[in-house]
């Protein structure tokens, strides 16, 4: 009888711990969302992945979306980023028809900047799309890309190397405004 009481008390305490952890997790998610309220959310629902959200909050960028060469989402700070990822990839592919050697594209739309970076990862082309309210410094761009690629390690099983564009000169980049 004593063993059954002990097991019952143990199971009750474990269940209470799981409830507490779940409440703490939900509170963290809500706090991260609250920190992001200064950005223009436009009724966007954020994903529960903390990695990219943390990078976005660290560098004061709105959203980070990573897509493959078909426009499918690999990782994102948004829960429903399929449309934005596909549209940005379409824009990149359209501009690439006219200019072969593109390192990044910067789109300016009213009060937002959208950066599109092609990166080769594990022999596959991926595209990192960053939306920001301010124009990013080159140092911040490189740090965001580096940290985002480190997050992507868990999405690729045979992670070997990341190939960045060879030239360090960013003078050949395009700035498109509308």
Short mmCIF file of C-alpha atoms in Angstrom, two decimals:
data_model
loop_
_atom_site.label_atom_id
_atom_site.label_comp_id
_atom_site.label_asym_id
_atom_site.label_seq_id
_atom_site.Cartn_x
_atom_site.Cartn_y
_atom_site.Cartn_z
CA UNK A 1 0.00 0.00 0.00
CA UNK A 2 2.87 2.36 0.81
CA UNK A 3 4.50 1.69 -2.57
CA UNK A 4 1.26 2.55 -4.39
CA UNK A 5 0.94 5.81 -2.45
CA UNK A 6 4.57 6.65 -3.28
CA UNK A 7 4.08 5.94 -6.99
CA UNK A 8 0.85 7.96 -6.98
CA UNK A 9 2.52 10.94 -5.32
CA UNK A 10 5.47 10.68 -7.74
CA UNK A 11 3.17 10.60 -10.79
CA UNK A 12 1.17 13.55 -9.44
CA UNK A 13 4.34 15.62 -8.95
CA UNK A 14 5.61 14.76 -12.45
CA UNK A 15 2.28 15.77 -13.98
CA UNK A 16 2.38 19.06 -12.09
CA UNK A 17 5.96 19.67 -13.30
CA UNK A 18 4.89 19.13 -16.92
CA UNK A 19 1.99 21.55 -16.45
CA UNK A 20 4.35 24.12 -14.95
CA UNK A 21 6.86 23.71 -17.81
CA UNK A 22 4.08 24.09 -20.37
CA UNK A 23 2.85 27.27 -18.65
CA UNK A 24 6.39 28.67 -18.56
CA UNK A 25 6.87 27.82 -22.24
CA UNK A 26 3.64 29.57 -23.20
CA UNK A 27 4.62 32.59 -21.09
CA UNK A 28 8.00 32.79 -22.86
CA UNK A 29 6.29 32.66 -26.26
CA UNK A 30 3.88 35.42 -25.24
CA UNK A 31 6.75 37.55 -23.88
CA UNK A 32 8.70 37.13 -27.14
CA UNK A 33 5.62 38.20 -29.07
CA UNK A 34 5.17 41.16 -26.73
CA UNK A 35 8.77 42.25 -27.32
CA UNK A 36 8.07 42.23 -31.02
CA UNK A 37 5.04 44.55 -30.79
CA UNK A 38 7.06 47.58 -31.86
CA UNK A 39 7.37 45.98 -35.30
CA UNK A 40 4.50 46.17 -37.80
CA UNK A 41 2.89 42.74 -37.42
CA UNK A 42 0.02 43.12 -39.92
CA UNK A 43 -1.94 40.28 -38.25
CA UNK A 44 0.94 37.83 -38.54
CA UNK A 45 1.04 34.79 -36.31
CA UNK A 46 4.54 33.87 -35.11
CA UNK A 47 5.93 30.35 -35.07
CA UNK A 48 6.87 28.54 -31.87
CA UNK A 49 10.50 28.10 -32.96
CA UNK A 50 12.59 30.31 -30.69
CA UNK A 51 15.85 30.19 -32.68
CA UNK A 52 14.99 32.54 -35.53
CA UNK A 53 12.71 34.68 -33.37
CA UNK A 54 15.63 35.27 -31.01
CA UNK A 55 17.88 36.31 -33.91
CA UNK A 56 15.15 38.61 -35.25
CA UNK A 57 14.69 40.25 -31.85
CA UNK A 58 18.45 40.60 -31.31
CA UNK A 59 18.94 42.55 -34.54
CA UNK A 60 15.57 44.37 -34.57
CA UNK A 61 14.42 42.78 -37.82
CA UNK A 62 10.81 41.98 -38.52
CA UNK A 63 10.91 38.49 -39.96
CA UNK A 64 13.38 35.87 -41.14
CA UNK A 65 12.25 33.30 -43.70
CA UNK A 66 14.42 30.53 -45.17
CA UNK A 67 13.24 28.81 -48.35
CA UNK A 68 14.73 26.21 -50.67
CA UNK A 69 15.12 26.66 -54.43
CA UNK A 70 11.48 25.64 -54.98
CA UNK A 71 10.09 28.24 -52.58
CA UNK A 72 9.25 25.76 -49.81
CA UNK A 73 9.76 26.98 -46.26
CA UNK A 74 12.68 25.45 -44.33
CA UNK A 75 12.47 27.74 -41.30
CA UNK A 76 10.67 30.96 -40.46
CA UNK A 77 9.77 33.34 -37.67
CA UNK A 78 6.23 33.40 -39.05
CA UNK A 79 3.75 30.57 -38.80
CA UNK A 80 2.28 31.19 -42.26
CA UNK A 81 5.21 32.36 -44.39
CA UNK A 82 4.62 30.20 -47.48
CA UNK A 83 3.29 33.02 -49.62
CA UNK A 84 6.00 35.53 -48.66
CA UNK A 85 8.78 33.00 -49.25
CA UNK A 86 7.48 31.99 -52.67
CA UNK A 87 6.94 35.60 -53.78
CA UNK A 88 10.42 36.70 -52.71
CA UNK A 89 11.99 33.71 -54.45
CA UNK A 90 10.02 34.58 -57.58
CA UNK A 91 11.33 38.15 -57.45
CA UNK A 92 14.88 36.87 -57.02
CA UNK A 93 14.56 34.47 -59.97
CA UNK A 94 13.06 37.22 -62.16
CA UNK A 95 15.91 39.64 -61.43
CA UNK A 96 18.44 36.83 -61.90
CA UNK A 97 17.27 36.49 -65.53
CA UNK A 98 18.69 39.94 -66.24
CA UNK A 99 21.76 39.92 -63.95
CA UNK A 100 23.63 36.64 -63.50
CA UNK A 101 25.95 37.41 -60.58
CA UNK A 102 23.62 38.56 -57.79
CA UNK A 103 24.84 38.43 -54.19
CA UNK A 104 21.69 39.87 -52.61
CA UNK A 105 18.63 41.89 -53.47
CA UNK A 106 17.24 44.69 -51.32
CA UNK A 107 13.64 45.71 -51.90
CA UNK A 108 12.38 48.92 -50.35
CA UNK A 109 8.63 49.13 -49.86
CA UNK A 110 7.38 52.27 -48.12
CA UNK A 111 8.82 51.87 -44.62
CA UNK A 112 10.21 48.31 -44.99
CA UNK A 113 13.31 46.72 -46.47
CA UNK A 114 13.27 43.14 -47.69
CA UNK A 115 16.65 41.44 -48.13
CA UNK A 116 16.98 38.27 -50.22
CA UNK A 117 20.26 36.33 -49.90
CA UNK A 118 21.15 33.21 -51.92
CA UNK A 119 23.38 30.81 -49.97
CA UNK A 120 24.63 27.38 -50.94
CA UNK A 121 24.24 24.93 -48.06
CA UNK A 122 25.02 21.19 -48.38
CA UNK A 123 25.08 21.51 -52.15
CA UNK A 124 21.58 23.03 -52.16
CA UNK A 125 20.66 26.62 -52.83
CA UNK A 126 18.67 28.20 -50.04
CA UNK A 127 17.40 31.74 -49.80
CA UNK A 128 17.32 33.75 -46.59
CA UNK A 129 14.71 36.50 -46.63
CA UNK A 130 14.91 39.21 -43.98
CA UNK A 131 12.30 41.92 -43.49
CA UNK A 132 13.37 45.00 -41.58
CA UNK A 133 12.07 48.49 -40.85
CA UNK A 134 15.57 49.96 -41.14
CA UNK A 135 18.37 49.39 -43.62
CA UNK A 136 20.83 46.90 -42.12
CA UNK A 137 24.54 47.50 -41.73
CA UNK A 138 26.80 45.07 -43.63
CA UNK A 139 28.23 43.77 -40.34
CA UNK A 140 24.73 43.04 -39.02
CA UNK A 141 23.81 41.34 -42.30
CA UNK A 142 26.78 38.97 -42.05
CA UNK A 143 26.07 38.19 -38.39
CA UNK A 144 22.40 37.49 -39.08
CA UNK A 145 23.32 35.21 -41.98
CA UNK A 146 25.93 33.39 -39.91
CA UNK A 147 23.57 32.84 -36.97
CA UNK A 148 20.73 31.80 -39.26
CA UNK A 149 22.98 29.25 -40.97
CA UNK A 150 23.96 27.90 -37.55
CA UNK A 151 20.27 27.44 -36.77
CA UNK A 152 19.81 25.65 -40.09
CA UNK A 153 22.30 22.96 -39.06
CA UNK A 154 19.51 21.05 -37.36
CA UNK A 155 17.38 21.06 -40.53
CA UNK A 156 20.07 19.40 -42.68
CA UNK A 157 21.32 15.95 -41.71
CA UNK A 158 24.56 16.01 -43.70
CA UNK A 159 25.71 19.54 -42.81
CA UNK A 160 29.24 20.07 -44.14
CA UNK A 161 29.99 23.60 -45.22
CA UNK A 162 28.36 26.89 -46.00
CA UNK A 163 29.49 28.58 -49.20
CA UNK A 164 29.16 32.35 -49.01
CA UNK A 165 29.67 34.47 -52.10
CA UNK A 166 33.39 34.75 -52.79
CA UNK A 167 33.63 38.52 -53.30
CA UNK A 168 33.61 40.72 -50.24
CA UNK A 169 32.61 43.72 -52.33
CA UNK A 170 28.99 44.66 -51.83
CA UNK A 171 29.09 47.46 -54.38
CA UNK A 172 27.57 45.19 -57.05
CA UNK A 173 24.39 44.57 -55.09
CA UNK A 174 21.06 45.81 -56.24
CA UNK A 175 18.75 48.19 -54.44
CA UNK A 176 15.23 48.13 -55.84
CA UNK A 177 12.74 50.67 -54.57
CA UNK A 178 9.05 51.03 -55.19
#
